[in-house]
XYZ file of C-alpha atoms in Angstrom:
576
model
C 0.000 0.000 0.000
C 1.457 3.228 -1.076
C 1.068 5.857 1.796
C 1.943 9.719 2.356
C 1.511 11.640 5.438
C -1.711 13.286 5.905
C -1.802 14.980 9.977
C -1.181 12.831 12.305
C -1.401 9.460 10.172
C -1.061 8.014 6.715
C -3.015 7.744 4.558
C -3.484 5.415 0.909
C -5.719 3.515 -1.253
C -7.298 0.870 0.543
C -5.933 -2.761 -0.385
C -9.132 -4.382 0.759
C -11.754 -2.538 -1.366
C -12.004 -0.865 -5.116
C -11.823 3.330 -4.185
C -10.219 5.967 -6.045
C -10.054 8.530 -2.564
C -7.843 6.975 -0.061
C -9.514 6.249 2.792
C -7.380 4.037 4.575
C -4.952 5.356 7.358
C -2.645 4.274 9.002
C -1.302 5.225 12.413
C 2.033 5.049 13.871
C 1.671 6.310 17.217
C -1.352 3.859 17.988
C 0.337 0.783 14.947
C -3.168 0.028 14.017
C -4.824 1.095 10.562
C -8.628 1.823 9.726
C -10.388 1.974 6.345
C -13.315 4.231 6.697
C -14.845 2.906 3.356
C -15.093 -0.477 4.026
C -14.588 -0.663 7.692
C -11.600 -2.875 7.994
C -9.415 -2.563 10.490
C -6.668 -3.609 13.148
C -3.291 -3.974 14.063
C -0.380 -5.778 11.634
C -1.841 -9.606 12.583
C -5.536 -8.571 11.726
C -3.753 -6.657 8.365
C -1.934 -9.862 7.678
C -4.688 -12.035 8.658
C -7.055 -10.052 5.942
C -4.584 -9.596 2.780
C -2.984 -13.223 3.122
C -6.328 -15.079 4.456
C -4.805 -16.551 7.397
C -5.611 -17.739 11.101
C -3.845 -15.497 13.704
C -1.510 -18.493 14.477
C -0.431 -18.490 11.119
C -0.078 -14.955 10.334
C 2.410 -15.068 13.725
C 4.266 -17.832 12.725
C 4.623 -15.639 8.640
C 5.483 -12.477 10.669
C 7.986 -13.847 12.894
C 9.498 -15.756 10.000
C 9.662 -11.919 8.592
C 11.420 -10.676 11.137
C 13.545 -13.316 12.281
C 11.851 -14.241 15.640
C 11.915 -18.110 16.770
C 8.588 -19.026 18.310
C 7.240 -21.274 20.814
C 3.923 -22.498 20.218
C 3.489 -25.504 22.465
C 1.268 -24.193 24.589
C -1.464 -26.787 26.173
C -1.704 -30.227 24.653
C -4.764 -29.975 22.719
C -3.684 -27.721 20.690
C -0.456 -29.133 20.087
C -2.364 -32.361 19.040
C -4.573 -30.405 16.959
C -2.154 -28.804 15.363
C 0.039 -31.960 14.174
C -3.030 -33.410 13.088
C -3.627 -30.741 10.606
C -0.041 -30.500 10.004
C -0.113 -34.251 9.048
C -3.016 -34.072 6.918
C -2.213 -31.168 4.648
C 1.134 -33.250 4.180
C -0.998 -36.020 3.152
C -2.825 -33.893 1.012
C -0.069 -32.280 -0.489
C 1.201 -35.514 -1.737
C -1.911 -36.952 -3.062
C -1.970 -34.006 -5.242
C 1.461 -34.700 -6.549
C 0.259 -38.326 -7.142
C -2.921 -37.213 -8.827
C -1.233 -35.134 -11.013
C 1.471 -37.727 -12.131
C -1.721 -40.556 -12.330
C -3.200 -37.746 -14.949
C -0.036 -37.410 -17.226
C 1.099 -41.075 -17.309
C -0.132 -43.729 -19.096
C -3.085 -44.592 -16.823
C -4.620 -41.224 -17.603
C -5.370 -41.276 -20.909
C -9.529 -41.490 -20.237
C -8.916 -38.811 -18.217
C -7.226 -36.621 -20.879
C -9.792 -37.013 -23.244
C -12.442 -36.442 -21.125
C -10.684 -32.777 -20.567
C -9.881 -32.948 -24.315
C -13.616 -32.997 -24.575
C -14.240 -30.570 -22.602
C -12.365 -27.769 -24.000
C -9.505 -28.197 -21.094
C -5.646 -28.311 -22.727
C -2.865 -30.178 -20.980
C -1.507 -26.578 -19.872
C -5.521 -25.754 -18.641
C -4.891 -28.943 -16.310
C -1.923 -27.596 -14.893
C -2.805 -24.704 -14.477
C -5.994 -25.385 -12.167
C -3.530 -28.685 -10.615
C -6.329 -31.082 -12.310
C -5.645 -34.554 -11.750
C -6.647 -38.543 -12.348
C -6.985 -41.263 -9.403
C -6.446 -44.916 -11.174
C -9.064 -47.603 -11.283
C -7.899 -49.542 -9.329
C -9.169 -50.101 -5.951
C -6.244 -49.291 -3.772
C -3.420 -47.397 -6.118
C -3.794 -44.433 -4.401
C -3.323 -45.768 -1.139
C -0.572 -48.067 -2.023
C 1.530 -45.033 -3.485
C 0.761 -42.450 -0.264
C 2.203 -45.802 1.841
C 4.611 -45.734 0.196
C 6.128 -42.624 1.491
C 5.160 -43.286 5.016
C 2.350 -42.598 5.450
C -0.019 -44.911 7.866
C -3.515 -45.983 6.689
C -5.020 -44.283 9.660
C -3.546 -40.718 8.274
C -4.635 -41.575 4.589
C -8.450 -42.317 5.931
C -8.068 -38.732 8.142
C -7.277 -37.391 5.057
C -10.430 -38.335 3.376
C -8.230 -40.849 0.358
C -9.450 -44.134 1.559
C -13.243 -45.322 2.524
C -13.395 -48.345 5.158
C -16.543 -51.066 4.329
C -16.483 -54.624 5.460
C -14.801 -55.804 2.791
C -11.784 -53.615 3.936
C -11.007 -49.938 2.842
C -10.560 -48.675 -0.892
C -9.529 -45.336 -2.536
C -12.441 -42.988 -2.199
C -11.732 -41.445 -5.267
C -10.827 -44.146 -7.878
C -11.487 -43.467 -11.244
C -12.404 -40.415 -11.130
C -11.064 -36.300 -12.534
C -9.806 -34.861 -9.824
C -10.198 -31.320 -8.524
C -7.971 -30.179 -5.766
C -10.307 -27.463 -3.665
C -7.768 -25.100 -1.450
C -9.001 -22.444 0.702
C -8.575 -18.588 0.135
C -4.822 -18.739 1.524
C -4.364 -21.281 -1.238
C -3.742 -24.522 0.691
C -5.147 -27.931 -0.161
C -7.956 -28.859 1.920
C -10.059 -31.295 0.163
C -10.745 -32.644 -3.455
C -13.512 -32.536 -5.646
C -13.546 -36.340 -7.859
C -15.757 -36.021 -11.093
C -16.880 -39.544 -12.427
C -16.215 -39.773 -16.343
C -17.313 -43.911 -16.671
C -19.344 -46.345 -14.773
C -21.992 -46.542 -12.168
C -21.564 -44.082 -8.825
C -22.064 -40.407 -7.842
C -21.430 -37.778 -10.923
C -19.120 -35.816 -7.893
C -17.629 -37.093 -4.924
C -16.109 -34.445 -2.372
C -13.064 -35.227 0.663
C -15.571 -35.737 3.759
C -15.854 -33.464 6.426
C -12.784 -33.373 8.425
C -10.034 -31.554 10.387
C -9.369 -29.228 7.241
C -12.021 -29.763 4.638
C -15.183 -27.849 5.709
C -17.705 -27.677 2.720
C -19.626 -24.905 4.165
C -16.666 -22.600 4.430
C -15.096 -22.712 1.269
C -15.594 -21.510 -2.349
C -13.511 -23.184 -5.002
C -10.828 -20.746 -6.636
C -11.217 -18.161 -4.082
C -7.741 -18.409 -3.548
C -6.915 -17.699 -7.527
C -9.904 -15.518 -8.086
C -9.439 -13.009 -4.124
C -6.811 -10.582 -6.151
C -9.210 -9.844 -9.270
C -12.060 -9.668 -7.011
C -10.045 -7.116 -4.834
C -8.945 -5.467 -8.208
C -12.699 -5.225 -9.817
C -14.614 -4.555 -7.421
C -16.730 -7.445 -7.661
C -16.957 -11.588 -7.605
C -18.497 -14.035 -9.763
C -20.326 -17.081 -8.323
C -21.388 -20.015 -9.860
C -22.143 -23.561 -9.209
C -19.531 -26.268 -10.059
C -16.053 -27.117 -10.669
C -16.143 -26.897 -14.394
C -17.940 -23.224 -14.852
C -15.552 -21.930 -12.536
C -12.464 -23.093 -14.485
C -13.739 -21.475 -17.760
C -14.825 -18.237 -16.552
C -11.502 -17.917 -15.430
C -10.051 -19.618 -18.776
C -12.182 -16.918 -20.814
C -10.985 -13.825 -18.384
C -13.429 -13.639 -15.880
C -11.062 -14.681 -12.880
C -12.663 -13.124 -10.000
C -15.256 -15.961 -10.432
C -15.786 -18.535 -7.674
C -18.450 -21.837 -7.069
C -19.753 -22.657 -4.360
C -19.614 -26.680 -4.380
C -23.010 -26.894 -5.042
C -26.050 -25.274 -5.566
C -26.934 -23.572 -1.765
C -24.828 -20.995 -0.549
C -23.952 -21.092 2.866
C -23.536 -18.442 5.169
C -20.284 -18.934 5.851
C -19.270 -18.904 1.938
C -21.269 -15.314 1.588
C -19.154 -13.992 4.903
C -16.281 -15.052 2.592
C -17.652 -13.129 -0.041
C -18.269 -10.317 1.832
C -14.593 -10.179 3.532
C -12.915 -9.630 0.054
C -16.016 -7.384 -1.995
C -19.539 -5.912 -1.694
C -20.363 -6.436 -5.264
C -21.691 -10.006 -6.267
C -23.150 -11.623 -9.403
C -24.881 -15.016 -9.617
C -24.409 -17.258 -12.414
C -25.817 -20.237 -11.804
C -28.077 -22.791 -14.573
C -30.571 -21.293 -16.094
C -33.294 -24.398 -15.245
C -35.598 -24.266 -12.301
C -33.130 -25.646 -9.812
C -30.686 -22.969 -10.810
C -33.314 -20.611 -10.636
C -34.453 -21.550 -6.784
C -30.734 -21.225 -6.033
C -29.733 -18.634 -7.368
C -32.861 -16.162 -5.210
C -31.561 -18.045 -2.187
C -28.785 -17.203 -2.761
C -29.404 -13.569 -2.950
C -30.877 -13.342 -0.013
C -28.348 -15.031 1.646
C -25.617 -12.714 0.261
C -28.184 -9.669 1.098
C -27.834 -10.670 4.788
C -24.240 -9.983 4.368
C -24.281 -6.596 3.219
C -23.300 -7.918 -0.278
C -25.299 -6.002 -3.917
C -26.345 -8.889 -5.481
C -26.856 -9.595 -9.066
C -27.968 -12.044 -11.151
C -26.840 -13.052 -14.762
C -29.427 -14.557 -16.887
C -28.356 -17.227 -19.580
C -30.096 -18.927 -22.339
C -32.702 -21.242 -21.223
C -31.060 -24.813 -20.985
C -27.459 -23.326 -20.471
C -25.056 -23.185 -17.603
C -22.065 -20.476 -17.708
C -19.478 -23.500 -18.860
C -21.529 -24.075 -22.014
C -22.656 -20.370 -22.597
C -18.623 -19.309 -22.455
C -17.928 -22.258 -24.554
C -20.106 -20.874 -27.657
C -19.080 -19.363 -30.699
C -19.321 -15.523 -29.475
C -19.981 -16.602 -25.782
C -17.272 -14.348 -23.665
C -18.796 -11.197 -25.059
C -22.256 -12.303 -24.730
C -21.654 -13.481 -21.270
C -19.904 -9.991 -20.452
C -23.398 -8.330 -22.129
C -25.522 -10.303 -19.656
C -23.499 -9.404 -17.001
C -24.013 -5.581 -17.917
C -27.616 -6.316 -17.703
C -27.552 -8.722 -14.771
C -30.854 -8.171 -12.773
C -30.660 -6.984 -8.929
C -32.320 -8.736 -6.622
C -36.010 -7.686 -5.880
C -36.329 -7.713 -10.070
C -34.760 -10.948 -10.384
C -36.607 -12.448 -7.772
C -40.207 -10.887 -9.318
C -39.264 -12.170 -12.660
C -38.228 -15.584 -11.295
C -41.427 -15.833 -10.339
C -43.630 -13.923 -13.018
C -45.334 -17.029 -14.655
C -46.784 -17.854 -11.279
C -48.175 -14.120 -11.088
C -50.448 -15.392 -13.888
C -51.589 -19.043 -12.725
C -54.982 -17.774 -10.386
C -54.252 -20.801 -8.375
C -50.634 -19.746 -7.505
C -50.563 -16.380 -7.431
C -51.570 -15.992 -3.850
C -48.340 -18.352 -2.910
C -45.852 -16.327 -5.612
C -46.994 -12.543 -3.860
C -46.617 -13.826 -0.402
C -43.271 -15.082 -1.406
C -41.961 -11.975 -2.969
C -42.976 -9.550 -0.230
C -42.068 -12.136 2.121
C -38.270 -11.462 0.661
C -38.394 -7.672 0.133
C -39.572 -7.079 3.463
C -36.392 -8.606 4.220
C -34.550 -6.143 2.297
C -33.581 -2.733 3.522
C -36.486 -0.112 2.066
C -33.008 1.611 0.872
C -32.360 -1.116 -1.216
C -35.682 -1.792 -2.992
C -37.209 1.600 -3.269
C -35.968 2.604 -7.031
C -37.259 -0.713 -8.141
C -40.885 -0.325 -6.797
C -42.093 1.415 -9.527
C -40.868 -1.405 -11.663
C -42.151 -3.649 -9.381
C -45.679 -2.404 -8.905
C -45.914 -2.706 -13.058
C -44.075 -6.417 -12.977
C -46.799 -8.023 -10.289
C -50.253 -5.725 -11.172
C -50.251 -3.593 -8.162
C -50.492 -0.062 -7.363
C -47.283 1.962 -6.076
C -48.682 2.765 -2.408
C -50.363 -0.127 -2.213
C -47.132 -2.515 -2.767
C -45.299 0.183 -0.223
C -48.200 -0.674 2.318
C -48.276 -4.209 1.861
C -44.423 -4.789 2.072
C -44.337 -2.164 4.912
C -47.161 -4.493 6.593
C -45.476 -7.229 6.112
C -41.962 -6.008 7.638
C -43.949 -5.569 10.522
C -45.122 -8.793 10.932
C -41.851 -10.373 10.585
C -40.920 -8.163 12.793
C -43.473 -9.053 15.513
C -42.651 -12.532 14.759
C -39.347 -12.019 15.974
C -40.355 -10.019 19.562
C -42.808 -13.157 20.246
C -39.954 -15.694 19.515
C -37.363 -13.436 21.526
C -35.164 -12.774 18.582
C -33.929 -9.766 18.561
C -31.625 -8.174 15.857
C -29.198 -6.043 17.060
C -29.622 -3.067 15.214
C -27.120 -0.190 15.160
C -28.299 3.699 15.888
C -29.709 4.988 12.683
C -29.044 8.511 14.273
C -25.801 10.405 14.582
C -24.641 12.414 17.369
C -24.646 15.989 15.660
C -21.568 18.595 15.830
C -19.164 15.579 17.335
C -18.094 12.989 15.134
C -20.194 14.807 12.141
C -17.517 17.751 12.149
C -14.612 15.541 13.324
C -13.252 15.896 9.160
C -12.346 12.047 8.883
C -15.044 10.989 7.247
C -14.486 9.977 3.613
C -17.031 7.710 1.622
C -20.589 8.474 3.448
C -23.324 6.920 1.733
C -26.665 5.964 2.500
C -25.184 4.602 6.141
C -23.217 7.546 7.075
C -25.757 7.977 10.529
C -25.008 4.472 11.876
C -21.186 4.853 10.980
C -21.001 7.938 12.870
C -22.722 6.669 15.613
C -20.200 3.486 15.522
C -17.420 5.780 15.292
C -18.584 7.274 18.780
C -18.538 4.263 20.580
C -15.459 3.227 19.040
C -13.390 6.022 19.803
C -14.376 5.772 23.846
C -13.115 2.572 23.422
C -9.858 3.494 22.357
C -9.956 6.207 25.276
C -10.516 3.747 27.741
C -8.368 0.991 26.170
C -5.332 4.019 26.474
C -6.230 5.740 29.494
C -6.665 3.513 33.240
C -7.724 6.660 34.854
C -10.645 7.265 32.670
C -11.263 3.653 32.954
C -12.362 4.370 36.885
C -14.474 7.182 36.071
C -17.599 5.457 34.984
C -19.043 2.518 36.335
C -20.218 -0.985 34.180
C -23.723 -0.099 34.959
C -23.965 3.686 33.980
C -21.665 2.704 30.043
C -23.213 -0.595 28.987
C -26.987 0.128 28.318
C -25.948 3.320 26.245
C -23.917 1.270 23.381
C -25.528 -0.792 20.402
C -22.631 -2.403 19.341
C -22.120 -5.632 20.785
C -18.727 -5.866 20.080
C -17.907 -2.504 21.837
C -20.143 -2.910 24.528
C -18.242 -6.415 25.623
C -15.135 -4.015 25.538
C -16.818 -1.569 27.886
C -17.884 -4.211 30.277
C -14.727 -5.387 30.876
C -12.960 -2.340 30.586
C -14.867 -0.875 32.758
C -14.765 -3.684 35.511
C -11.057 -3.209 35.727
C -9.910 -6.123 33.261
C -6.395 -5.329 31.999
C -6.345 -4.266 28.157
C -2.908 -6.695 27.852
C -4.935 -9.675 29.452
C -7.828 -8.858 26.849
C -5.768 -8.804 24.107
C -3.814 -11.924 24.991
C -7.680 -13.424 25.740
C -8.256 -11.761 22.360
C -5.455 -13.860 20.120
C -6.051 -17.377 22.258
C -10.147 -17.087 20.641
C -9.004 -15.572 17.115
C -11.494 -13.100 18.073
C -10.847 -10.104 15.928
C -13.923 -7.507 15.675
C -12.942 -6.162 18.642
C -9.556 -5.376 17.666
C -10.941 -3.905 14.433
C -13.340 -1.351 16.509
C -10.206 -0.618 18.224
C -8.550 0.582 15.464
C -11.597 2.159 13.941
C -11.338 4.476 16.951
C -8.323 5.309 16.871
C -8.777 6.476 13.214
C -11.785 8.445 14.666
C -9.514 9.948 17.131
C -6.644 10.608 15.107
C -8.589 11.767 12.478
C -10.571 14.734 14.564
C -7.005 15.371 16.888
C -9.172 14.057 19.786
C -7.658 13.196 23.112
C -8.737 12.448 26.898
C -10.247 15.336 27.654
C -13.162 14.746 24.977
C -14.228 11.557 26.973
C -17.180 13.674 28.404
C -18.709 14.791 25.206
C -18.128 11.424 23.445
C -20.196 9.992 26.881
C -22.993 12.233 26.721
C -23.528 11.618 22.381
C -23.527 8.104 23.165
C -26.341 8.687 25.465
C -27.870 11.025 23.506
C -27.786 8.042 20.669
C -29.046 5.955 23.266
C -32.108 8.014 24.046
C -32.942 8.426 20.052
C -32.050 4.484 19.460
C -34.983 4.017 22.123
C -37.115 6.494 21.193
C -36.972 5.171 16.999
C -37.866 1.597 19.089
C -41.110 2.937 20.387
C -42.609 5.063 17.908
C -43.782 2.114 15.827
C -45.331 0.461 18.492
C -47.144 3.881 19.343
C -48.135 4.400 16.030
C -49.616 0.592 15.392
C -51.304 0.944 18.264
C -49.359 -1.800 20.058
C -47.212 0.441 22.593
C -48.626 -0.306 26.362
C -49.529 2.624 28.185
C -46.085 2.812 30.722
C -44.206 2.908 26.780
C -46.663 5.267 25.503
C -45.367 7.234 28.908
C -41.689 7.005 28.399
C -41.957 7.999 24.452
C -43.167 11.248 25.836
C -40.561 11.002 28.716
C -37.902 10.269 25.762
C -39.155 13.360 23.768
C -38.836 15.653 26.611
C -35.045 14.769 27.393
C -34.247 14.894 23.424
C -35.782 18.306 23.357
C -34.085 19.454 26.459
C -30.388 18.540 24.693
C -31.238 19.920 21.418
């Protein structure tokens, strides 16, 4: 990252996010660096950690490599057993690769070349993506990771061998093989494509100490720099549509190992862009996927899109046509967002009397989900797409966010919602704000809490000035608020951070650094603890008060709330 001073800090062009205004800084005083575009933030581990997609073990043992520092890590037996066994495993892994690779180019892997022959995929395509061939035979794959030492329990941990009564065989045998490696690029699993015989079209490594299905997205670790670079990723389905997008140029594209995304997979996502399209078949399956899907991803904070392709195609065939990269790059121009994909999707439905009941409740069902931000140019469209009226389709999706939302008090779950109000003529005029957009009030209102964090965190005498009781109700964020509670009941900051590292836990490190951007940022010290106090209760007050007035308005507010709204709006008024 190329930085120059600017005050007090430095500041560049984020690594982590597409921006043109640099609006990441970085402070020496504090060693922690903040992007106020995207958020990210932290010390060098949580930098490392972010740019190389590593564990904070790993990105200690990197930077002590780096700077010459011998490490000892044996601390507590578990996790020294834990660790060899994952140690062991990737070893494995590592050499069934080499094996597969060598099964693919000898001359026991000539069904296997032709099958890639016939699927568009060169020799040099193979290597490139480390595509591979495990034998017929029942046990060859076995036989050759014996042979360099290792024991049959390690080559069943590693997912290579399958036990039945009849004894164990190779779990992959005759069978394309697809080594899957996680966004730091290390093997973690294969993907084993039948091309002859009776079985499963695609067998995956089970479930074990590395391989977790839910948590990874194949080529993320080829396809995080272009994402990074563009500004957006690609998803699709399997193995194959992922290799040619990135064959044909699209390389920020990633699949997801089948057809539902997981949560997990869209906080990947999320960690490396905010900008995702779906390409998934164009069938009915496909279809179903690819809106839950969206909705998934909109959970995450992730613009989603969705590419439509020719009926009958999926991305692998469509980029393999005659014309097919430019047509795909046309449909991803006019790639559909997600309340218009979702009404189209569903638009023969709209028309069937008997179904058209089910197909409405479904759609408002989802954009009540939504953020009335993020659907309100496409009402319009909307209202014309499904037959009704403007207000009326504001109404009913406004009726039924309310339901859901009821649903939710009655079950006891509660989102936790940030502040959508700012503390005025604090952080507002602090001058370190950079890319405000349609969430600029809750950032603000973050920022607050996140710099008296950083006060406290700095400062043990303001740590005795307030008690746990009087801080904790005024904050939102959880993450914050966990800091203030033990903070505030006299909990060393070097035991929390030590705490901290042993969990991996590292939001709270990022708010940390987020405040001390804030801080830096507005040339804020101690002495502003007070006012930063008194906005946060100020927030507080207006967080409560924006709780209430629904209920008051519905008509569902008891009569002690109905008392303290008008309690609320007679402290707001007095601190105006």
């Amino acid at each position: 990252v190329q930085l120059r001073q600017g005050g007090s800090s430095f500041v560049g062009l984020c690594p982590f996010h597409a921006e043109k205004t640099p609006s990441f800084r970085v402070s020496r005083d504090r060693q922690t660096f903040h992007c106020f575009g995207c958020g990210k933030g932290g010390d060098v581990f949580t930098f490392v950690m972010e740019i190389e997609g590593l564990n904070f073990r790993e990105a200690l043992e990197s930077l002590a490599e780096r700077a010459g520092v011998k490490l000892d890590m044996a601390r507590g037996d578990r996790g020294k057993t834990s660790s060899r066994t994952s140690g062991k495993t990737r070893d494995v892994l590592e050499e069934a690769v080499r094996f597969f690779r060598e099964s693919m180019s000898g001359p026991g892997g000539e069904a296997a070349r032709a099958y890639l022959d016939r699927r568009g995929l060169s020799a040099e395509d193979a290597a490139r993506f480390g595509l591979g061939w495990s034998p017929q035979s029942w046990d060859a794959t076995s036989k050759h990771m014996a042979s360099k030492g290792f024991s049959d329990v390690e080559i069943f941990e590693a997912g290579l061998s399958v036990k039945s009564e009849r004894g164990s065989y190779d779990r992959f045998k005759g069978r394309v093989i697809f080594p899957i490696r996680d966004d730091a690029g290390r093997i973690v699993g294969f993907g084993g494509r039948l091309i002859d015989g009776e079985g499963a079209k695609y067998v995956n490594s089970p479930e074990g100490a590395l391989f977790n299905k839910r948590k990874t997205l194949y080529l993320m670790d080829a396809a995080k720099r272009s994402i990074r670079e563009r500004g957006r990723a690609i998803l699709m389905e399997g193995y194959m549509d992922a290799i040619r997008a990135h064959m044909t140029g699209f390389t920020e594209t990633v699949a997801s190992l089948g057809t539902s995304l997981t949560e997990e997979q869209a906080a990947l996502i999320k960690r490396f862009t905010e900008l995702c399209y779906i390409s998934y078949d164009a069938d009915g399956a496909g279809q179903n996927a690819s809106i839950r899907g969206m909705y998934v991803l909109a959970r995450h904070g992730v613009d989603v899109r969705v590419v439509a392709l020719q009926e009958g195609l999926d991305p692998d065939d469509a980029l393999s046509r005659e014309g097919g990269v430019s047509a795909f790059a046309s449909a991803l121009e006019k790639a559909l967002p997600l309340p218009m994909y979702h009404v189209r999707a569903r638009k023969k439905y709209l028309r069937v009397p008997g179904k058209r009941r089910g197909a409405l409740l479904e759609i408002l069902t989802g954009l009540a989900s939504l953020p009335m931000l993020d659907i309100a140019e496409y009402i319009p469209a909307i209202s014309r797409e499904i037959g009704i009226l403007e207000h009326e389709l504001r109404g009913e999706i406004d009726s039924k966010r309310r339901e859901l939302e009821r649903a939710e008090r009655r079950s006891g779950i509660r989102e936790n919602k940030k502040s959508a109000i700012s503390a005025e003529g604090i952080a507002g005029d602090s001058g370190v704000y950079i890319n405000d957009g349609e969430n600029a009030h809750d950032r603000r209102s973050l920022d607050l809490e996140c710099a008296f964090c950083s006060l406290l965190w700095r400062d043990a005498e303001l740590r005795s000035r307030w008690s746990c009781g009087e801080l904790i109700p005024l904050f939102a964020d959880e993450a914050t608020s966990g800091m203030i509670a033990a903070l505030a009941s006299g909990e060393p900051p070097a035991d929390l951070e030590s705490r901290w590292r042993s969990m991996g836990e590292r939001m709270s490190f990022e708010r940390l650094a987020r405040g001390d951007a804030v801080l830096a940022g507005g040339g804020l010290g101690p002495e502003f603890a007070d006012a930063l106090v008194e906005a946060i209760r100020t927030n507080a007050l207006k967080r409560r008060l924006k709780h209430l007035e629904p209920l008051k308005i519905s008509g569902e507010a008891t009569s002690e709330e109905i008392g303290e709204y008008f309690e609320l709006m007679r402290k707001l008024k007095g601190r105006a």
